[in-house]
Amino acid sequence: MKDKKLDINEIFYSIDGEGITAGQIAIFIRLNSCNLRCSYCDTSYALEAKNNYIDFDHIFDIINQYPSKNITITGGEPLYQQGIIDFIEQLSKRGYRVNIETNGSISVKGLIHIDKTIITLDIKTPYSNMDQENLYENLNYLRGNDVCKFVVGSIEDLEFTYKIIDKYKPKSQIFLSPVYNSIDTADIVEFMKIKGYDNVKLQLQIHKYIWDPDKRGV
């Protein structure tokens, strides 16, 4: 049954490049298929379904080859696949710490009671051309160890971001992530200094500085 399988794009072992787990070793599970088409997407190879279904047991056999207990699930859009909640629950029961990266358009409510999970939730900004797809009720579900991430490509995006922060006051960590080569990072810092919010952090995608920005499997 497909709900006991996942459409897998790639599984690899590297460091986490962004967010609250940046810099730590992790096993990456990238799923195929996404319901959004962001202007800055850097994983277009995972946007469409590939029907490369791998059953849970086989996935566990693969990840058991690695010494780390950190898992990052990304996409595509992981929550777009049936069975993902069950899969994460099984990972948690096996002692894995799971960071799931989601685009913010699908409810995360089913994740919040699973032990050893981090939700890294995008709120889409105008630069993405997908901001109309934000499911803002998700901000009510985020916990202190979760991340609310805003990918920003312009000053307009920064203004939008702070309006959302002021309106919803998420309890999670809050990160600003620049669209690669689209906005001067120093301009983001200056904007942050003017606002003076102590709970907002700048993040850079460190894997794009270690390896070629288009390199896969890292």
Short mmCIF file of C-alpha atoms in Angstrom, two decimals:
data_model
loop_
_atom_site.label_atom_id
_atom_site.label_comp_id
_atom_site.label_asym_id
_atom_site.label_seq_id
_atom_site.Cartn_x
_atom_site.Cartn_y
_atom_site.Cartn_z
CA MET A 1 0.00 0.00 0.00
CA LYS A 2 1.26 3.46 -0.87
CA ASP A 3 0.53 4.76 2.61
CA LYS A 4 3.31 2.46 3.90
CA LYS A 5 5.67 3.71 1.21
CA LEU A 6 7.14 7.08 0.29
CA ASP A 7 8.07 8.50 -3.11
CA ILE A 8 11.78 9.04 -2.44
CA ASN A 9 13.99 11.39 -4.44
CA GLU A 10 17.24 10.82 -2.54
CA ILE A 11 18.67 9.76 0.80
CA PHE A 12 22.09 11.08 1.76
CA TYR A 13 24.34 11.83 4.74
CA SER A 14 25.73 15.34 5.25
CA ILE A 15 25.45 18.39 7.49
CA ASP A 16 22.27 20.37 7.94
CA GLY A 17 22.74 23.64 6.09
CA GLU A 18 20.16 25.89 7.73
CA GLY A 19 17.77 26.49 10.60
CA ILE A 20 18.01 25.49 14.23
CA THR A 21 19.98 22.35 13.33
CA ALA A 22 22.47 24.08 11.01
CA GLY A 23 25.95 22.60 11.14
CA GLN A 24 25.01 19.25 12.65
CA ILE A 25 25.40 15.91 10.91
CA ALA A 26 22.12 14.49 9.65
CA ILE A 27 20.61 11.89 7.36
CA PHE A 28 18.53 13.58 4.68
CA ILE A 29 15.41 12.03 3.23
CA ARG A 30 14.17 14.05 0.27
CA LEU A 31 10.68 13.25 -0.97
CA ASN A 32 9.26 13.88 -4.42
CA SER A 33 6.27 16.06 -5.29
CA CYS A 34 5.32 19.57 -4.19
CA ASN A 35 2.05 21.47 -4.34
CA LEU A 36 3.76 24.88 -4.70
CA ARG A 37 5.99 26.46 -7.35
CA CYS A 38 8.13 29.08 -5.63
CA SER A 39 10.07 31.50 -7.80
CA TYR A 40 13.35 30.77 -6.01
CA CYS A 41 12.99 26.98 -5.73
CA ASP A 42 16.41 25.31 -5.67
CA THR A 43 15.12 21.73 -5.72
CA SER A 44 13.10 21.73 -8.94
CA TYR A 45 14.22 18.14 -9.52
CA ALA A 46 11.91 17.08 -6.67
CA LEU A 47 8.80 19.05 -7.67
CA GLU A 48 7.04 16.29 -9.57
CA ALA A 49 5.97 12.83 -8.43
CA LYS A 50 8.41 10.13 -9.59
CA ASN A 51 6.56 7.06 -8.28
CA ASN A 52 9.86 5.89 -6.83
CA TYR A 53 8.05 4.28 -3.90
CA ILE A 54 10.21 2.70 -1.21
CA ASP A 55 8.61 0.90 1.71
CA PHE A 56 9.29 2.00 5.27
CA ASP A 57 11.36 -1.07 6.17
CA HIS A 58 13.70 -0.51 3.23
CA ILE A 59 14.12 3.15 4.19
CA PHE A 60 14.99 2.09 7.73
CA ASP A 61 17.57 -0.36 6.34
CA ILE A 62 19.19 2.48 4.40
CA ILE A 63 19.33 5.00 7.24
CA ASN A 64 20.56 2.37 9.71
CA GLN A 65 23.81 2.31 7.74
CA TYR A 66 24.67 5.75 9.13
CA PRO A 67 25.76 6.50 12.71
CA SER A 68 23.68 9.66 13.19
CA LYS A 69 20.29 9.77 14.89
CA ASN A 70 19.42 13.12 13.29
CA ILE A 71 16.98 12.99 10.38
CA THR A 72 16.00 15.90 8.13
CA ILE A 73 12.95 15.25 5.97
CA THR A 74 12.59 17.63 3.06
CA GLY A 75 11.26 17.79 -0.46
CA GLY A 76 9.41 18.53 -2.52
CA GLU A 77 6.78 18.90 0.18
CA PRO A 78 6.88 16.03 2.71
CA LEU A 79 3.36 16.59 4.05
CA TYR A 80 2.00 16.20 0.52
CA GLN A 81 2.56 12.43 0.75
CA GLN A 82 0.25 9.96 2.44
CA GLY A 83 1.85 8.03 5.26
CA ILE A 84 4.37 10.69 6.25
CA ILE A 85 2.93 11.18 9.75
CA ASP A 86 3.07 7.43 10.39
CA PHE A 87 6.63 7.33 9.08
CA ILE A 88 7.78 10.14 11.38
CA GLU A 89 6.09 8.46 14.35
CA GLN A 90 8.02 5.27 13.57
CA LEU A 91 11.29 7.22 13.28
CA SER A 92 10.63 8.81 16.68
CA LYS A 93 9.95 5.42 18.28
CA ARG A 94 13.29 4.22 16.93
CA GLY A 95 15.06 7.06 18.70
CA TYR A 96 15.59 9.39 15.75
CA ARG A 97 15.37 13.16 16.12
CA VAL A 98 13.38 14.38 13.14
CA ASN A 99 13.48 17.84 11.56
CA ILE A 100 10.71 18.12 8.97
CA GLU A 101 10.87 20.99 6.52
CA THR A 102 7.46 22.04 5.21
CA ASN A 103 6.26 24.85 2.96
CA GLY A 104 3.50 26.13 5.27
CA SER A 105 0.55 25.41 2.99
CA ILE A 106 -0.49 22.13 4.67
CA SER A 107 -1.51 21.69 8.31
CA VAL A 108 1.24 20.64 10.74
CA LYS A 109 -1.23 19.81 13.51
CA GLY A 110 -0.59 16.08 13.18
CA LEU A 111 3.11 16.57 13.98
CA ILE A 112 3.01 18.51 17.22
CA HIS A 113 2.49 15.52 19.54
CA ILE A 114 5.26 13.38 18.05
CA ASP A 115 8.27 13.17 20.35
CA LYS A 116 11.71 14.33 19.20
CA THR A 117 10.47 16.38 16.26
CA ILE A 118 11.29 19.84 14.98
CA ILE A 119 8.93 21.54 12.54
CA THR A 120 10.70 23.95 10.20
CA LEU A 121 7.80 25.87 8.69
CA ASP A 122 8.08 28.29 5.78
CA ILE A 123 5.87 31.32 5.55
CA LYS A 124 5.96 32.31 1.90
CA THR A 125 6.83 35.93 1.13
CA PRO A 126 5.71 37.93 -1.95
CA TYR A 127 8.99 37.20 -3.77
CA SER A 128 8.02 33.52 -3.88
CA ASN A 129 4.78 34.27 -5.78
CA MET A 130 3.18 31.74 -3.43
CA ASP A 131 2.29 33.91 -0.43
CA GLN A 132 -1.41 33.44 -1.16
CA GLU A 133 -0.96 29.76 -0.23
CA ASN A 134 0.15 30.35 3.38
CA LEU A 135 -1.93 28.47 5.95
CA TYR A 136 -1.51 30.91 8.81
CA GLU A 137 -3.25 28.72 11.39
CA ASN A 138 -0.03 26.68 11.35
CA LEU A 139 1.61 29.46 13.35
CA ASN A 140 -0.64 28.56 16.27
CA TYR A 141 0.78 25.04 16.38
CA LEU A 142 4.48 25.90 16.46
CA ARG A 143 6.34 25.13 19.68
CA GLY A 144 9.43 26.70 21.22
CA ASN A 145 11.81 24.24 19.56
CA ASP A 146 10.23 24.70 16.12
CA VAL A 147 11.27 27.17 13.43
CA CYS A 148 9.25 29.71 11.49
CA LYS A 149 11.31 30.56 8.42
CA PHE A 150 10.88 33.49 6.04
CA VAL A 151 12.83 33.30 2.79
CA VAL A 152 13.31 36.93 1.76
CA GLY A 153 14.33 38.30 -1.61
CA SER A 154 13.53 42.00 -1.22
CA ILE A 155 12.85 44.78 1.26
CA GLU A 156 9.15 44.24 0.53
CA ASP A 157 9.58 40.69 1.82
CA LEU A 158 11.16 41.98 5.01
CA GLU A 159 8.29 44.40 5.60
CA PHE A 160 5.82 41.57 4.96
CA THR A 161 7.73 39.31 7.37
CA TYR A 162 7.63 41.68 10.30
CA LYS A 163 3.92 42.33 9.75
CA ILE A 164 3.30 38.58 10.05
CA ILE A 165 5.47 38.37 13.17
CA ASP A 166 3.61 41.26 14.77
CA LYS A 167 0.22 39.83 13.91
CA TYR A 168 0.71 36.18 14.89
CA LYS A 169 3.56 36.35 17.43
CA PRO A 170 4.76 32.77 16.84
CA LYS A 171 6.23 30.98 19.87
CA SER A 172 8.85 29.30 17.71
CA GLN A 173 12.33 30.33 16.67
CA ILE A 174 12.17 32.88 13.82
CA PHE A 175 14.71 32.87 10.99
CA LEU A 176 15.26 35.13 8.00
CA SER A 177 16.88 33.37 5.05
CA PRO A 178 18.01 35.41 2.02
CA VAL A 179 17.20 34.21 -1.47
CA TYR A 180 20.61 33.27 -2.80
CA ASN A 181 22.10 36.12 -4.90
CA SER A 182 18.84 38.11 -4.84
CA ILE A 183 19.23 40.43 -1.85
CA ASP A 184 22.26 41.93 -0.13
CA THR A 185 22.61 40.18 3.22
CA ALA A 186 23.91 43.42 4.74
CA ASP A 187 20.59 45.06 3.86
CA ILE A 188 18.77 42.37 5.85
CA VAL A 189 21.01 43.02 8.84
CA GLU A 190 20.37 46.77 8.65
CA PHE A 191 16.61 46.13 8.51
CA MET A 192 16.91 43.83 11.53
CA LYS A 193 18.85 46.48 13.43
CA ILE A 194 16.14 49.06 12.79
CA LYS A 195 13.42 46.70 13.97
CA GLY A 196 15.45 45.50 16.96
CA TYR A 197 13.55 42.24 17.53
CA ASP A 198 15.65 39.99 19.76
CA ASN A 199 13.82 36.83 18.68
CA VAL A 200 14.62 37.10 14.95
CA LYS A 201 17.80 35.54 13.56
CA LEU A 202 19.54 35.70 10.21
CA GLN A 203 20.46 32.36 8.69
CA LEU A 204 22.65 31.56 5.71
CA GLN A 205 22.51 28.31 3.78
CA ILE A 206 25.97 27.14 4.78
CA HIS A 207 26.00 24.17 2.41
CA LYS A 208 25.98 26.64 -0.49
CA TYR A 209 29.22 28.12 0.82
CA ILE A 210 30.90 24.76 1.39
CA TRP A 211 29.93 23.22 -1.96
CA ASP A 212 28.74 24.47 -5.32
CA PRO A 213 25.24 25.95 -4.79
CA ASP A 214 23.79 23.55 -7.38
CA LYS A 215 25.49 20.43 -6.05
CA ARG A 216 23.07 17.69 -5.01
CA GLY A 217 23.38 15.10 -2.25
CA VAL A 218 25.22 17.41 0.15
#
